[in-house]
Tab-separated table of C-alpha atoms in Angstrom:
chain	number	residue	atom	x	y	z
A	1	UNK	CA	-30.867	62.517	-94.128
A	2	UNK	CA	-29.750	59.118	-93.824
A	3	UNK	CA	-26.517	57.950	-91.280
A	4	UNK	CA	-24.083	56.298	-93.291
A	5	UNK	CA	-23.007	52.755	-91.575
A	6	UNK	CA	-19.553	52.423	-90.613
A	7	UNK	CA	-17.613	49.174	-91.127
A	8	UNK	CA	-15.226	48.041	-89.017
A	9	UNK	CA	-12.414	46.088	-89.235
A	10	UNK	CA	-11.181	44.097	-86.733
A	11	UNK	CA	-7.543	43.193	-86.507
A	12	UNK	CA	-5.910	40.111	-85.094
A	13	UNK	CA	-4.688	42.349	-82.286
A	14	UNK	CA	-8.374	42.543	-81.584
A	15	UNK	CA	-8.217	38.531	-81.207
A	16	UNK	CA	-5.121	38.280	-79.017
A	17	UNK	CA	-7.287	41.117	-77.055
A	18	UNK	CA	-9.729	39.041	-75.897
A	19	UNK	CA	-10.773	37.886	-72.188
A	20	UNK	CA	-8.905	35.085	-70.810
A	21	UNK	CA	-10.647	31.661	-72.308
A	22	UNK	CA	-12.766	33.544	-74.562
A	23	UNK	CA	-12.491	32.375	-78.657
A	24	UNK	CA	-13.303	34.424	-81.537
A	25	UNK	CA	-12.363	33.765	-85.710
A	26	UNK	CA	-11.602	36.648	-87.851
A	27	UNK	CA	-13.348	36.106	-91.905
A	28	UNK	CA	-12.743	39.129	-93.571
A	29	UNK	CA	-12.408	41.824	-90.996
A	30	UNK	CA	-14.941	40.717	-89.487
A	31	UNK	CA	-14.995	38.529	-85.890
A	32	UNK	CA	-17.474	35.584	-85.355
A	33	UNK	CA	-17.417	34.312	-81.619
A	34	UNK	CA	-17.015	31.031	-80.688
A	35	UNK	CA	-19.336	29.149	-77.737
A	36	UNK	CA	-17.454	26.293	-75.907
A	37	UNK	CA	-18.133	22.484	-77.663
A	38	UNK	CA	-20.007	19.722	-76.194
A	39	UNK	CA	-19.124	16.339	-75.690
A	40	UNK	CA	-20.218	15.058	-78.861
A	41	UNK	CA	-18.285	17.478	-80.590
A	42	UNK	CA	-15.202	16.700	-78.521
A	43	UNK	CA	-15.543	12.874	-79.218
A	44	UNK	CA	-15.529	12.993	-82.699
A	45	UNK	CA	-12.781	16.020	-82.816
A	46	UNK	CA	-10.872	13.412	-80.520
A	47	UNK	CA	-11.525	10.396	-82.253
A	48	UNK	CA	-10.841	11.671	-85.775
A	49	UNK	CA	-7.535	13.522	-84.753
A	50	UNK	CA	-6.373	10.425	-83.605
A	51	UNK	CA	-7.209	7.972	-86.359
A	52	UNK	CA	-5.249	10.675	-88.557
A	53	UNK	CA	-1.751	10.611	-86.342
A	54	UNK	CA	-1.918	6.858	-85.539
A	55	UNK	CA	-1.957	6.752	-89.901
A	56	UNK	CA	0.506	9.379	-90.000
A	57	UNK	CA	2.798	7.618	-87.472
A	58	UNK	CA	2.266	4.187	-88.856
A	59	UNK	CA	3.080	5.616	-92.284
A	60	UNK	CA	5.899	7.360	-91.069
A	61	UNK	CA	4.223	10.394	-92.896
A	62	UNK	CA	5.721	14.063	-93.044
A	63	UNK	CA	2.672	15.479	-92.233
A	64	UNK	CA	1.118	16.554	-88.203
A	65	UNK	CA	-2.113	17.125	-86.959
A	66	UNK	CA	-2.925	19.993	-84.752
A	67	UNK	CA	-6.282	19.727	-82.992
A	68	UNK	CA	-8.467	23.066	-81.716
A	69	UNK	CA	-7.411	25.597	-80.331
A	70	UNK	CA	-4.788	26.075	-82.859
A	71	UNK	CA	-4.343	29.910	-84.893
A	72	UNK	CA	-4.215	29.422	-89.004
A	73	UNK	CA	-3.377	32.859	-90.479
A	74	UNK	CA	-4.796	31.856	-94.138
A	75	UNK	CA	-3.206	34.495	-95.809
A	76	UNK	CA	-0.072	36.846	-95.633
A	77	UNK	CA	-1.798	40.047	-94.691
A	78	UNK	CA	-3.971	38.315	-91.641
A	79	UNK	CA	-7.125	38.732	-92.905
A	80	UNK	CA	-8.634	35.768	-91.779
A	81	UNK	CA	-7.548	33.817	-88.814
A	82	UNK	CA	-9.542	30.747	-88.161
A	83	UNK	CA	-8.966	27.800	-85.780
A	84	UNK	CA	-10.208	24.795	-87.257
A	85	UNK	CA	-11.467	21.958	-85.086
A	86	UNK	CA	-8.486	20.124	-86.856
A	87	UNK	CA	-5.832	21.037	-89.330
A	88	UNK	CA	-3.318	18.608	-90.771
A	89	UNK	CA	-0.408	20.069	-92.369
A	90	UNK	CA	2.301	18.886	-94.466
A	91	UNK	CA	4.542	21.509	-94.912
A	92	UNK	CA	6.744	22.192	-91.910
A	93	UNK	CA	7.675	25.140	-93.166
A	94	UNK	CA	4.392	26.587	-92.591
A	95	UNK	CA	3.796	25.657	-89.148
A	96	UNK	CA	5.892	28.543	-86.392
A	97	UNK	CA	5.202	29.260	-83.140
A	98	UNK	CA	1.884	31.667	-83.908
A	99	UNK	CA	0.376	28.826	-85.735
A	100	UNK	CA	-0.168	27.919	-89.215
A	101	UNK	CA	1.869	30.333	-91.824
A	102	UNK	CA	-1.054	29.687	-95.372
A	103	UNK	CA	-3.407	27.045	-95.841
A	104	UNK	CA	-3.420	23.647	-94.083
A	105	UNK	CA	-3.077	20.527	-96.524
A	106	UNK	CA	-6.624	19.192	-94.718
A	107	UNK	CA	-9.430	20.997	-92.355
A	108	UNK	CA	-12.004	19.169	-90.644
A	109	UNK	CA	-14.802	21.184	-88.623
A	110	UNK	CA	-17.307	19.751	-86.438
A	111	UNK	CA	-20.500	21.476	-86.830
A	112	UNK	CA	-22.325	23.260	-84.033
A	113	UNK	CA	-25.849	25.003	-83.812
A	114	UNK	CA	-23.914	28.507	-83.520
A	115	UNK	CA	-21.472	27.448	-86.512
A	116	UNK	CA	-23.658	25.915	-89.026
A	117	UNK	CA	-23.891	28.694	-91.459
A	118	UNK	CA	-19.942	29.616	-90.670
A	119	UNK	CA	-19.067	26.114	-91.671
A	120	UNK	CA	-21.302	25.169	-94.646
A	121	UNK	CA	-20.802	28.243	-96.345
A	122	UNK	CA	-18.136	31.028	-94.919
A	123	UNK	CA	-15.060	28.602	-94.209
A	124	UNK	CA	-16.023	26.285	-97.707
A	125	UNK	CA	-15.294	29.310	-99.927
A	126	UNK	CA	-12.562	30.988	-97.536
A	127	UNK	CA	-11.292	27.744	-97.563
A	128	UNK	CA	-11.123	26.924	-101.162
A	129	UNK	CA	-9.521	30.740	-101.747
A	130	UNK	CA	-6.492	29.715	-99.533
A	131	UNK	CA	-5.630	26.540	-101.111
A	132	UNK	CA	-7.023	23.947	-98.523
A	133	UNK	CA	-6.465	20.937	-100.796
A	134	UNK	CA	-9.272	18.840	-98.424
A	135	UNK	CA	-11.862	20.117	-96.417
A	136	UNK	CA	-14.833	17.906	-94.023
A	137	UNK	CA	-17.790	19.131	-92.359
A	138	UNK	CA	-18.621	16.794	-90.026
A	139	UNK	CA	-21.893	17.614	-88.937
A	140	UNK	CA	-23.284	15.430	-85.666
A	141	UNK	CA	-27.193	16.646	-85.846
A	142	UNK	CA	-27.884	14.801	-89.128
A	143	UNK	CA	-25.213	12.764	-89.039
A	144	UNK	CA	-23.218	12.538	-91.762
A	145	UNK	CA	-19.505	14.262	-92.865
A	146	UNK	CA	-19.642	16.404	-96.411
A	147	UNK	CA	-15.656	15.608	-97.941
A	148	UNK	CA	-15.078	18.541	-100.349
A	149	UNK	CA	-12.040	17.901	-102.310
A	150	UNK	CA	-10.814	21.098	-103.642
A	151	UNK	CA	-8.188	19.392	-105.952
A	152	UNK	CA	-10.629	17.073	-107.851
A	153	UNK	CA	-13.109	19.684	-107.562
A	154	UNK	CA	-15.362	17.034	-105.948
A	155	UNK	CA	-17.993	17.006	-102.962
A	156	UNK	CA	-19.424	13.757	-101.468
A	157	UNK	CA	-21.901	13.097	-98.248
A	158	UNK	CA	-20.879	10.080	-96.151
A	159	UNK	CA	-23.402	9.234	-93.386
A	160	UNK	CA	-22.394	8.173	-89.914
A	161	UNK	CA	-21.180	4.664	-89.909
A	162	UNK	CA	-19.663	4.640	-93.499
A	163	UNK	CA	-16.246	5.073	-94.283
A	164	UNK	CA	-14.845	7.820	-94.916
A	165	UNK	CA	-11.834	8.225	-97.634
A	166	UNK	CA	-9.276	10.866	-96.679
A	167	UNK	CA	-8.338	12.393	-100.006
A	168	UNK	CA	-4.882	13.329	-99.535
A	169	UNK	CA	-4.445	10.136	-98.307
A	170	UNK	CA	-4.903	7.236	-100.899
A	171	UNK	CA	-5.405	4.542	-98.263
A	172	UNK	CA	-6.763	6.371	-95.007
A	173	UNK	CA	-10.499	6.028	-94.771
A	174	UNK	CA	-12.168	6.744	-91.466
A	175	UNK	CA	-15.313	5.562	-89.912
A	176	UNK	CA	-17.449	8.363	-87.824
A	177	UNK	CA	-20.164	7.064	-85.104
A	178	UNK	CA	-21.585	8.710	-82.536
């Protein structure tokens, strides 16, 4: 006779649960851990955050950028709560003091070895699902940012050292270098 597997669910409680300093996602019931980011990772996640709010303040633009570690509850029921490297979102009314209430207008995440298959693959389609209208992997090992543009159904590589043209944004491009 053969055991049966049990799945379990994890709930956000489980997140809030966790160790002092220790980060976890939850993708459908189920938690992915996070290991801490190196420097790389923390130079482009500054840089690019702040090429986005100097636009948004010099445009005197509605929308505000909120850099990692920052909750996004991408759906009503709290199925999936991510914390994308950065989120930029232009309705206020979604933003409270948990987080992110839906979908940010614009995600970026900075790959990692531990997050490459999370990135590429889990968060483009959970993504997508929750009405992310942009969405970049920026990915420092080969060195180049994928821009998927959900609304124009688009997806375009840009290597390191072109710009970059923020879709929701007609005249915001950005330049990543290591």
């Amino acid at each position: 006779m053969e055991a049966l597997r049990k799945e379990i669910s994890h709930t956000v409680d489980d997140i809030y649960a966790l160790p002092e300093g220790e980060r976890a996602e939850r993708i459908e019931g189920e938690i992915y851990y996070m290991a801490p980011s190196g420097t790389a990772h923390q130079r482009i996640l500054n840089f690019i955050g702040t090429e986005i709010n100097l636009y948004i303040r010099k445009s005197r633009g509605d929308c505000e950028v909120f850099p990692a570690p920052f909750a996004v509850f991408l759906n009503e029921n709290n199925k999936n709560y991510v914390e994308p490297d950065i989120s930029v979102i232009c309705d206020r009314d979604k933003i409270t003091d948990r987080g992110c209430e839906g979908a940010p207008d614009w995600v970026t995440e900075i790959v990692s070895p531990g997050s490459r298959q999370i990135d590429y693959f889990k968060k483009l389609f959970l993504y997508r699902m929750a009405g992310v209208r942009e969405y970049w992997v920026v990915d420092p090992d080969k060195g180049f940012t994928t821009v998927y543009n959900f609304e124009q159904d688009t997806m375009r590589e840009y290597r390191f050292g072109e710009d970059v043209p923020a879709g929701i944004y007609g005249d915001l491009s950005i330049r990543i270098d290591l």
